[in-house]
mmCIF file of C-alpha atoms (C1' of nucleotides) in Angstrom:
data_model
loop_
_atom_site.group_PDB
_atom_site.id
_atom_site.type_symbol
_atom_site.label_atom_id
_atom_site.label_comp_id
_atom_site.label_asym_id
_atom_site.label_seq_id
_atom_site.Cartn_x
_atom_site.Cartn_y
_atom_site.Cartn_z
ATOM 1 C CA MET A 1 35.951 296.465 -10.235
ATOM 2 C CA SER A 2 33.196 294.071 -9.264
ATOM 3 C CA THR A 3 32.904 292.382 -5.918
ATOM 4 C CA THR A 4 31.349 289.376 -7.565
ATOM 5 C CA ASP A 5 34.183 287.028 -6.706
ATOM 6 C CA GLU A 6 34.199 288.129 -3.101
ATOM 7 C CA ASP A 7 30.483 287.735 -2.875
ATOM 8 C CA ARG A 8 30.480 284.314 -4.377
ATOM 9 C CA GLN A 9 33.164 283.189 -2.012
ATOM 10 C CA ALA A 10 31.222 284.522 0.964
ATOM 11 C CA ALA A 11 28.087 282.778 -0.220
ATOM 12 C CA GLU A 12 29.963 279.518 -0.496
ATOM 13 C CA LEU A 13 31.258 279.843 3.041
ATOM 14 C CA THR A 14 27.829 280.623 4.377
ATOM 15 C CA PHE A 15 26.282 277.806 2.448
ATOM 16 C CA ASN A 16 28.728 275.382 3.970
ATOM 17 C CA VAL A 17 27.163 275.714 7.390
ATOM 18 C CA LEU A 18 23.939 274.248 6.008
ATOM 19 C CA ALA A 19 25.597 270.859 5.724
ATOM 20 C CA LYS A 20 24.742 268.608 8.625
ATOM 21 C CA ARG A 21 28.261 267.405 9.211
ATOM 22 C CA CYS A 22 29.935 270.745 8.842
ATOM 23 C CA SER A 23 32.346 271.337 11.704
ATOM 24 C CA SER A 24 31.208 274.900 12.228
ATOM 25 C CA ARG A 25 27.643 273.944 12.966
ATOM 26 C CA PRO A 26 28.153 272.952 16.610
ATOM 27 C CA VAL A 27 30.039 276.188 17.227
ATOM 28 C CA LEU A 28 27.255 278.159 15.624
ATOM 29 C CA GLU A 29 24.794 276.382 17.879
ATOM 30 C CA HIS A 30 26.811 277.232 20.968
ATOM 31 C CA MET A 31 26.816 280.875 20.011
ATOM 32 C CA THR A 32 23.232 281.065 18.915
ATOM 33 C CA GLY A 33 21.755 278.789 21.545
ATOM 34 C CA LYS A 34 19.322 280.226 24.024
ATOM 35 C CA TRP A 35 22.007 281.414 26.439
ATOM 36 C CA GLY A 36 25.051 281.583 24.177
ATOM 37 C CA THR A 37 23.903 284.731 22.449
ATOM 38 C CA LEU A 38 23.014 286.483 25.656
ATOM 39 C CA VAL A 39 26.162 285.524 27.519
ATOM 40 C CA ILE A 40 28.243 286.741 24.600
ATOM 41 C CA ILE A 41 26.467 290.045 24.429
ATOM 42 C CA GLY A 42 26.791 290.338 28.194
ATOM 43 C CA LEU A 43 30.533 289.753 28.041
ATOM 44 C CA ARG A 44 30.939 292.279 25.263
ATOM 45 C CA GLU A 45 30.076 294.915 27.821
ATOM 46 C CA GLY A 46 33.458 294.128 29.299
ATOM 47 C CA PRO A 47 35.159 291.429 31.393
ATOM 48 C CA ALA A 48 33.129 290.123 34.289
ATOM 49 C CA ARG A 49 33.230 287.711 37.185
ATOM 50 C CA PHE A 50 30.821 284.833 37.413
ATOM 51 C CA ASN A 51 28.070 286.322 39.511
ATOM 52 C CA GLU A 52 28.510 289.708 37.937
ATOM 53 C CA LEU A 53 27.841 288.182 34.549
ATOM 54 C CA ARG A 54 24.945 286.273 35.990
ATOM 55 C CA ARG A 55 23.368 289.541 37.020
ATOM 56 C CA ARG A 56 23.950 291.004 33.583
ATOM 57 C CA VAL A 57 22.153 288.218 31.817
ATOM 58 C CA ASP A 58 18.701 288.382 33.241
ATOM 59 C CA GLY A 59 17.227 284.962 33.926
ATOM 60 C CA VAL A 60 20.174 282.641 33.457
ATOM 61 C CA SER A 61 20.682 279.933 36.076
ATOM 62 C CA GLU A 62 24.067 279.086 37.596
ATOM 63 C CA LYS A 63 24.062 275.780 35.835
ATOM 64 C CA MET A 64 23.348 277.163 32.394
ATOM 65 C CA LEU A 65 25.792 280.018 32.771
ATOM 66 C CA SER A 66 28.531 277.633 33.801
ATOM 67 C CA GLN A 67 27.750 275.255 30.985
ATOM 68 C CA THR A 68 27.558 277.988 28.388
ATOM 69 C CA LEU A 69 30.841 279.521 29.499
ATOM 70 C CA HIS A 70 32.583 276.177 29.237
ATOM 71 C CA SER A 71 31.398 275.707 25.667
ATOM 72 C CA LEU A 72 32.468 279.179 24.658
ATOM 73 C CA GLU A 73 35.808 278.697 26.381
ATOM 74 C CA ARG A 74 36.367 275.448 24.556
ATOM 75 C CA ASP A 75 35.615 277.128 21.251
ATOM 76 C CA GLY A 76 38.238 279.740 22.065
ATOM 77 C CA LEU A 77 35.801 282.638 22.166
ATOM 78 C CA VAL A 78 36.025 283.271 25.886
ATOM 79 C CA GLU A 79 39.000 283.257 28.210
ATOM 80 C CA ARG A 80 38.807 282.188 31.840
ATOM 81 C CA ILE A 81 41.333 283.839 34.132
ATOM 82 C CA VAL A 82 41.773 282.453 37.618
ATOM 83 C CA HIS A 83 43.343 284.630 40.262
ATOM 84 C CA SER A 84 44.355 282.160 42.975
ATOM 85 C CA ALA A 85 43.199 283.737 46.174
ATOM 86 C CA ILE A 86 40.659 283.501 48.924
ATOM 87 C CA PRO A 87 37.940 284.302 48.201
ATOM 88 C CA PRO A 88 38.283 282.865 44.709
ATOM 89 C CA ARG A 89 38.316 285.384 41.936
ATOM 90 C CA VAL A 90 37.677 284.342 38.354
ATOM 91 C CA GLU A 91 37.302 286.651 35.424
ATOM 92 C CA TYR A 92 35.786 285.948 32.060
ATOM 93 C CA ARG A 93 36.632 287.989 29.026
ATOM 94 C CA MET A 94 36.331 287.723 25.264
ATOM 95 C CA THR A 95 39.378 286.562 23.350
ATOM 96 C CA PRO A 96 40.441 288.488 20.236
ATOM 97 C CA LEU A 97 38.857 285.698 18.212
ATOM 98 C CA GLY A 98 35.750 286.031 20.332
ATOM 99 C CA VAL A 99 35.558 289.751 19.764
ATOM 100 C CA ARG A 100 35.902 289.325 16.044
ATOM 101 C CA VAL A 101 33.227 286.677 15.764
ATOM 102 C CA THR A 102 30.816 288.166 18.238
ATOM 103 C CA ASP A 103 30.966 291.618 16.736
ATOM 104 C CA LYS A 104 28.791 290.075 14.067
ATOM 105 C CA LEU A 105 26.384 288.733 16.628
ATOM 106 C CA ALA A 106 26.133 292.124 18.306
ATOM 107 C CA ALA A 107 25.452 293.714 14.945
ATOM 108 C CA LEU A 108 22.556 291.321 14.568
ATOM 109 C CA ALA A 109 21.146 292.191 17.970
ATOM 110 C CA GLU A 110 21.395 295.892 17.180
ATOM 111 C CA GLU A 111 19.688 295.571 13.822
ATOM 112 C CA LEU A 112 17.001 293.522 15.491
ATOM 113 C CA GLU A 113 16.394 296.052 18.237
ATOM 114 C CA ALA A 114 16.181 298.810 15.670
ATOM 115 C CA SER A 115 13.651 296.814 13.652
ATOM 116 C CA MET A 116 11.381 295.936 16.527
ATOM 117 C CA PRO A 117 8.584 298.392 15.626
ATOM 118 C CA GLU A 118 8.343 296.843 12.177
ATOM 119 C CA ILE A 119 8.466 293.339 13.630
ATOM 120 C CA ILE A 120 5.756 293.977 16.177
ATOM 121 C CA GLU A 121 3.515 295.318 13.439
ATOM 122 C CA ALA A 122 4.129 292.212 11.349
ATOM 123 C CA GLN A 123 3.224 290.021 14.287
ATOM 124 C CA SER A 124 -0.043 291.844 14.826
ATOM 125 C CA ARG A 125 -0.927 291.475 11.185
ATOM 126 C CA TYR A 126 -0.132 287.771 11.256
ATOM 127 C CA ASP A 127 -2.155 287.146 14.403
ATOM 128 C CA ALA A 128 -5.134 289.009 13.001
ATOM 129 C CA GLU A 129 -5.088 286.906 9.844
ATOM 130 C CA GLN A 130 -4.893 283.669 11.800
ATOM 131 C CA ARG A 131 -7.894 284.660 13.857
ATOM 132 C CA ALA A 132 -9.929 285.272 10.732
ATOM 133 C CA MET B 1 34.814 313.352 14.477
ATOM 134 C CA SER B 2 34.221 310.662 17.060
ATOM 135 C CA THR B 3 31.715 307.873 16.760
ATOM 136 C CA THR B 4 31.338 307.766 20.508
ATOM 137 C CA ASP B 5 27.697 308.736 20.553
ATOM 138 C CA GLU B 6 26.828 306.252 17.894
ATOM 139 C CA ASP B 7 28.731 303.536 19.682
ATOM 140 C CA ARG B 8 27.101 304.224 22.993
ATOM 141 C CA GLN B 9 23.683 304.137 21.442
ATOM 142 C CA ALA B 10 24.428 300.829 19.774
ATOM 143 C CA ALA B 11 25.686 299.389 23.031
ATOM 144 C CA GLU B 12 22.506 300.432 24.776
ATOM 145 C CA LEU B 13 20.394 298.759 22.143
ATOM 146 C CA THR B 14 22.391 295.579 22.349
ATOM 147 C CA PHE B 15 22.301 295.599 26.104
ATOM 148 C CA ASN B 16 18.547 295.819 26.049
ATOM 149 C CA VAL B 17 18.215 292.304 24.709
ATOM 150 C CA LEU B 18 19.765 290.981 27.904
ATOM 151 C CA ALA B 19 16.632 291.857 29.824
ATOM 152 C CA LYS B 20 14.361 288.888 30.332
ATOM 153 C CA ARG B 21 11.191 290.672 29.383
ATOM 154 C CA CYS B 22 12.578 292.492 26.383
ATOM 155 C CA SER B 23 10.282 292.088 23.401
ATOM 156 C CA SER B 24 13.142 291.389 21.027
ATOM 157 C CA ARG B 25 14.344 288.354 22.906
ATOM 158 C CA PRO B 26 11.798 285.891 21.504
ATOM 159 C CA VAL B 27 12.537 287.097 17.989
ATOM 160 C CA LEU B 28 16.229 286.683 18.573
ATOM 161 C CA GLU B 29 15.561 283.161 19.788
ATOM 162 C CA HIS B 30 13.548 282.330 16.687
ATOM 163 C CA MET B 31 16.406 283.461 14.485
ATOM 164 C CA THR B 32 19.178 281.907 16.495
ATOM 165 C CA GLY B 33 17.403 278.724 17.447
ATOM 166 C CA LYS B 34 18.729 275.438 16.184
ATOM 167 C CA TRP B 35 16.918 275.635 12.862
ATOM 168 C CA GLY B 36 16.165 279.336 12.580
ATOM 169 C CA THR B 37 19.682 280.263 11.620
ATOM 170 C CA LEU B 38 19.983 277.521 9.059
ATOM 171 C CA VAL B 39 16.606 278.108 7.453
ATOM 172 C CA ILE B 40 17.415 281.778 7.149
ATOM 173 C CA ILE B 41 20.761 281.139 5.547
ATOM 174 C CA GLY B 42 19.098 278.622 3.264
ATOM 175 C CA LEU B 43 16.491 281.133 2.157
ATOM 176 C CA ARG B 44 19.109 283.757 1.533
ATOM 177 C CA GLU B 45 20.260 281.618 -1.366
ATOM 178 C CA GLY B 46 17.036 282.679 -3.000
ATOM 179 C CA PRO B 47 13.297 281.939 -2.787
ATOM 180 C CA ALA B 48 12.393 278.309 -2.418
ATOM 181 C CA ARG B 49 9.480 275.938 -2.152
ATOM 182 C CA PHE B 50 8.953 273.825 0.905
ATOM 183 C CA ASN B 51 10.698 270.636 -0.091
ATOM 184 C CA GLU B 52 13.350 272.497 -2.000
ATOM 185 C CA LEU B 53 14.244 274.360 1.153
ATOM 186 C CA ARG B 54 14.125 271.139 3.087
ATOM 187 C CA ARG B 55 16.782 269.749 0.797
ATOM 188 C CA ARG B 56 18.912 272.846 1.214
ATOM 189 C CA VAL B 57 18.949 272.619 4.967
ATOM 190 C CA ASP B 58 20.548 269.289 5.613
ATOM 191 C CA GLY B 59 18.872 267.380 8.414
ATOM 192 C CA VAL B 60 15.748 269.393 9.122
ATOM 193 C CA SER B 61 12.504 267.470 9.554
ATOM 194 C CA GLU B 62 9.224 268.500 7.970
ATOM 195 C CA LYS B 63 7.829 269.378 11.351
ATOM 196 C CA MET B 64 10.681 271.639 12.382
ATOM 197 C CA LEU B 65 10.902 273.323 9.011
ATOM 198 C CA SER B 66 7.200 274.063 9.084
ATOM 199 C CA GLN B 67 7.359 275.342 12.636
ATOM 200 C CA THR B 68 10.402 277.490 11.990
ATOM 201 C CA LEU B 69 8.907 279.014 8.880
ATOM 202 C CA HIS B 70 5.758 279.941 10.737
ATOM 203 C CA SER B 71 7.731 281.747 13.428
ATOM 204 C CA LEU B 72 9.799 283.623 10.916
ATOM 205 C CA GLU B 73 6.705 284.496 8.934
ATOM 206 C CA ARG B 74 4.997 285.837 12.020
ATOM 207 C CA ASP B 75 8.014 287.988 12.810
ATOM 208 C CA GLY B 76 7.801 289.432 9.315
ATOM 209 C CA LEU B 77 11.156 288.100 8.173
ATOM 210 C CA VAL B 78 9.816 285.579 5.698
ATOM 211 C CA GLU B 79 6.967 285.825 3.219
ATOM 212 C CA ARG B 80 4.788 282.903 2.265
ATOM 213 C CA ILE B 81 3.316 283.063 -1.214
ATOM 214 C CA VAL B 82 0.599 280.610 -2.157
ATOM 215 C CA HIS B 83 -0.075 279.940 -5.828
ATOM 216 C CA SER B 84 -3.503 278.315 -5.808
ATOM 217 C CA ALA B 85 -3.156 275.372 -8.106
ATOM 218 C CA ILE B 86 -2.970 271.656 -8.214
ATOM 219 C CA PRO B 87 -0.475 270.475 -7.262
ATOM 220 C CA PRO B 88 -0.103 273.094 -4.533
ATOM 221 C CA ARG B 89 2.745 275.502 -5.024
ATOM 222 C CA VAL B 90 4.019 277.599 -2.159
ATOM 223 C CA GLU B 91 7.043 279.799 -2.229
ATOM 224 C CA TYR B 92 8.999 281.196 0.661
ATOM 225 C CA ARG B 93 11.173 284.244 0.348
ATOM 226 C CA MET B 94 12.853 286.786 2.584
ATOM 227 C CA THR B 95 11.057 290.078 3.095
ATOM 228 C CA PRO B 96 13.067 293.315 2.817
ATOM 229 C CA LEU B 97 13.079 293.410 6.596
ATOM 230 C CA GLY B 98 14.248 289.826 6.640
ATOM 231 C CA VAL B 99 17.086 290.556 4.261
ATOM 232 C CA ARG B 100 18.232 293.468 6.344
ATOM 233 C CA VAL B 101 18.218 291.573 9.604
ATOM 234 C CA THR B 102 19.577 288.339 8.277
ATOM 235 C CA ASP B 103 22.441 289.961 6.449
ATOM 236 C CA LYS B 104 23.908 290.290 9.910
ATOM 237 C CA LEU B 105 23.333 286.643 10.614
ATOM 238 C CA ALA B 106 25.004 285.633 7.380
ATOM 239 C CA ALA B 107 27.954 287.844 8.241
ATOM 240 C CA LEU B 108 28.266 285.905 11.464
ATOM 241 C CA ALA B 109 28.219 282.572 9.693
ATOM 242 C CA GLU B 110 30.884 283.767 7.284
ATOM 243 C CA GLU B 111 33.158 285.058 10.007
ATOM 244 C CA LEU B 112 32.694 281.798 11.824
ATOM 245 C CA GLU B 113 33.529 279.682 8.805
ATOM 246 C CA ALA B 114 36.639 281.748 8.203
ATOM 247 C CA SER B 115 37.701 281.319 11.825
ATOM 248 C CA MET B 116 37.240 277.575 11.971
ATOM 249 C CA PRO B 117 40.949 276.673 11.862
ATOM 250 C CA GLU B 118 41.571 278.861 14.889
ATOM 251 C CA ILE B 119 38.545 277.455 16.679
ATOM 252 C CA ILE B 120 39.503 273.869 16.077
ATOM 253 C CA GLU B 121 42.938 274.543 17.467
ATOM 254 C CA ALA B 122 41.435 276.130 20.570
ATOM 255 C CA GLN B 123 39.242 273.087 21.081
ATOM 256 C CA SER B 124 42.202 270.735 20.871
ATOM 257 C CA ARG B 125 44.081 272.799 23.416
ATOM 258 C CA TYR B 126 41.114 272.829 25.759
ATOM 259 C CA ASP B 127 40.553 269.100 25.489
ATOM 260 C CA ALA B 128 44.216 268.380 26.146
ATOM 261 C CA GLU B 129 44.156 270.499 29.290
ATOM 262 C CA GLN B 130 41.047 268.795 30.597
ATOM 263 C CA ARG B 131 42.614 265.400 30.139
ATOM 264 C CA ALA B 132 45.680 266.436 32.159
ATOM 265 C "C1'" DC C 1 3.455 268.833 -3.322
ATOM 266 C "C1'" DA C 2 2.752 270.979 1.114
ATOM 267 C "C1'" DG C 3 1.877 270.352 4.892
ATOM 268 C "C1'" DT C 4 -0.794 268.758 9.906
ATOM 269 C "C1'" DA C 5 -1.403 265.292 13.785
ATOM 270 C "C1'" DT C 6 0.305 262.203 17.081
ATOM 271 C "C1'" DC C 7 3.462 259.706 19.702
ATOM 272 C "C1'" DC C 8 7.661 259.191 22.081
ATOM 273 C "C1'" DG C 9 12.529 259.529 23.769
ATOM 274 C "C1'" DA C 10 16.454 262.462 24.795
ATOM 275 C "C1'" DG C 11 18.224 266.357 26.399
ATOM 276 C "C1'" DA C 12 17.596 271.278 27.829
ATOM 277 C "C1'" DG C 13 17.146 273.703 31.614
ATOM 278 C "C1'" DG C 14 15.390 275.176 36.462
ATOM 279 C "C1'" DA C 15 15.632 274.557 41.714
ATOM 280 C "C1'" DT C 16 18.056 273.168 45.373
ATOM 281 C "C1'" DA C 17 21.829 271.611 48.055
ATOM 282 C "C1'" DC C 18 26.500 271.125 48.659
ATOM 283 C "C1'" DT C 19 31.983 272.061 48.232
ATOM 284 C "C1'" DG C 20 36.596 274.442 48.216
ATOM 285 C "C1'" DC D 1 32.764 283.805 45.606
ATOM 286 C "C1'" DA D 2 32.698 280.317 42.106
ATOM 287 C "C1'" DG D 3 31.199 276.822 41.017
ATOM 288 C "C1'" DT D 4 29.656 271.218 40.878
ATOM 289 C "C1'" DA D 5 26.103 267.574 41.736
ATOM 290 C "C1'" DT D 6 21.588 265.917 41.768
ATOM 291 C "C1'" DC D 7 16.894 265.644 40.763
ATOM 292 C "C1'" DC D 8 13.053 266.466 38.183
ATOM 293 C "C1'" DT D 9 10.189 268.646 34.719
ATOM 294 C "C1'" DC D 10 9.042 270.087 30.332
ATOM 295 C "C1'" DT D 11 10.062 271.210 25.776
ATOM 296 C "C1'" DC D 12 12.465 270.127 21.583
ATOM 297 C "C1'" DG D 13 12.618 267.562 17.990
ATOM 298 C "C1'" DG D 14 12.626 262.966 15.226
ATOM 299 C "C1'" DA D 15 9.715 259.232 13.156
ATOM 300 C "C1'" DT D 16 5.583 257.968 11.337
ATOM 301 C "C1'" DA D 17 1.140 258.344 9.453
ATOM 302 C "C1'" DC D 18 -2.348 260.943 7.462
ATOM 303 C "C1'" DT D 19 -4.902 264.972 4.513
ATOM 304 C "C1'" DG D 20 -6.111 268.236 0.702
#
DNA sequence: CAGTATCCGAGAGGATACTG
DNA sequence: CAGTATCCTCTCGGATACTG
């Protein structure tokens, strides 16, 4: 049995995102934007409250964290749970959809981390050539 | 047999990228930037020349395509092959490293495309709640 | 064809202050 | 704690023109 049909179908799906007016493109940009990726990976560590998450993601400002979370919530990847109380207590967690989609993003980050030695070498080579 | 050790190691790697000064973060940003992702997916269709690739990725300007390709080339994900001739002929293709890393990115795009119905529904729900 | 150079506007994103 | 609001800067990125 060949997986040709499966592969072709996957390729078609992937290719679709290249189209400017494809509806998935904004979502992709939310996830892969500067903070989207990092917030997602931070949340995959487990549910977190606002400032807790802020500490996880090194360097994110309140504004950007808030904004990013709203986008991800709107896309249905993240769930916001408010416990009415004083002091306020809000928890963010991945939805099942979020887990499914962001597993792929985490896989990317892992592969990337594992490849860093090779990447750093490539960068050195490139920089040396440019200098010459 | 448990995969616990493997899993924990993977989680550590992923977590690393959350640190501001982690060396993999810039690379991740190149790949996941607005055009990085799309150029990569475009190139995964097969090697391409500059303007050919520009046509594949709907909406990218010459400037951004050029810039993105340089970043990816520096990171060792993309190879630039110059055939000295007139008219100039330059081909871009994924390196083996690039294929390995970007397979993960393509998997993300596929999962995302497949999840679009669910995402669109979530967005509608969110927008309705905001209005109320 | 395969780019680089320059200009310019819009929006990303940081710092700070404030609110419930 | 969990944000929103405001201001301000700086980069991203598009349009255009030019080069080998």
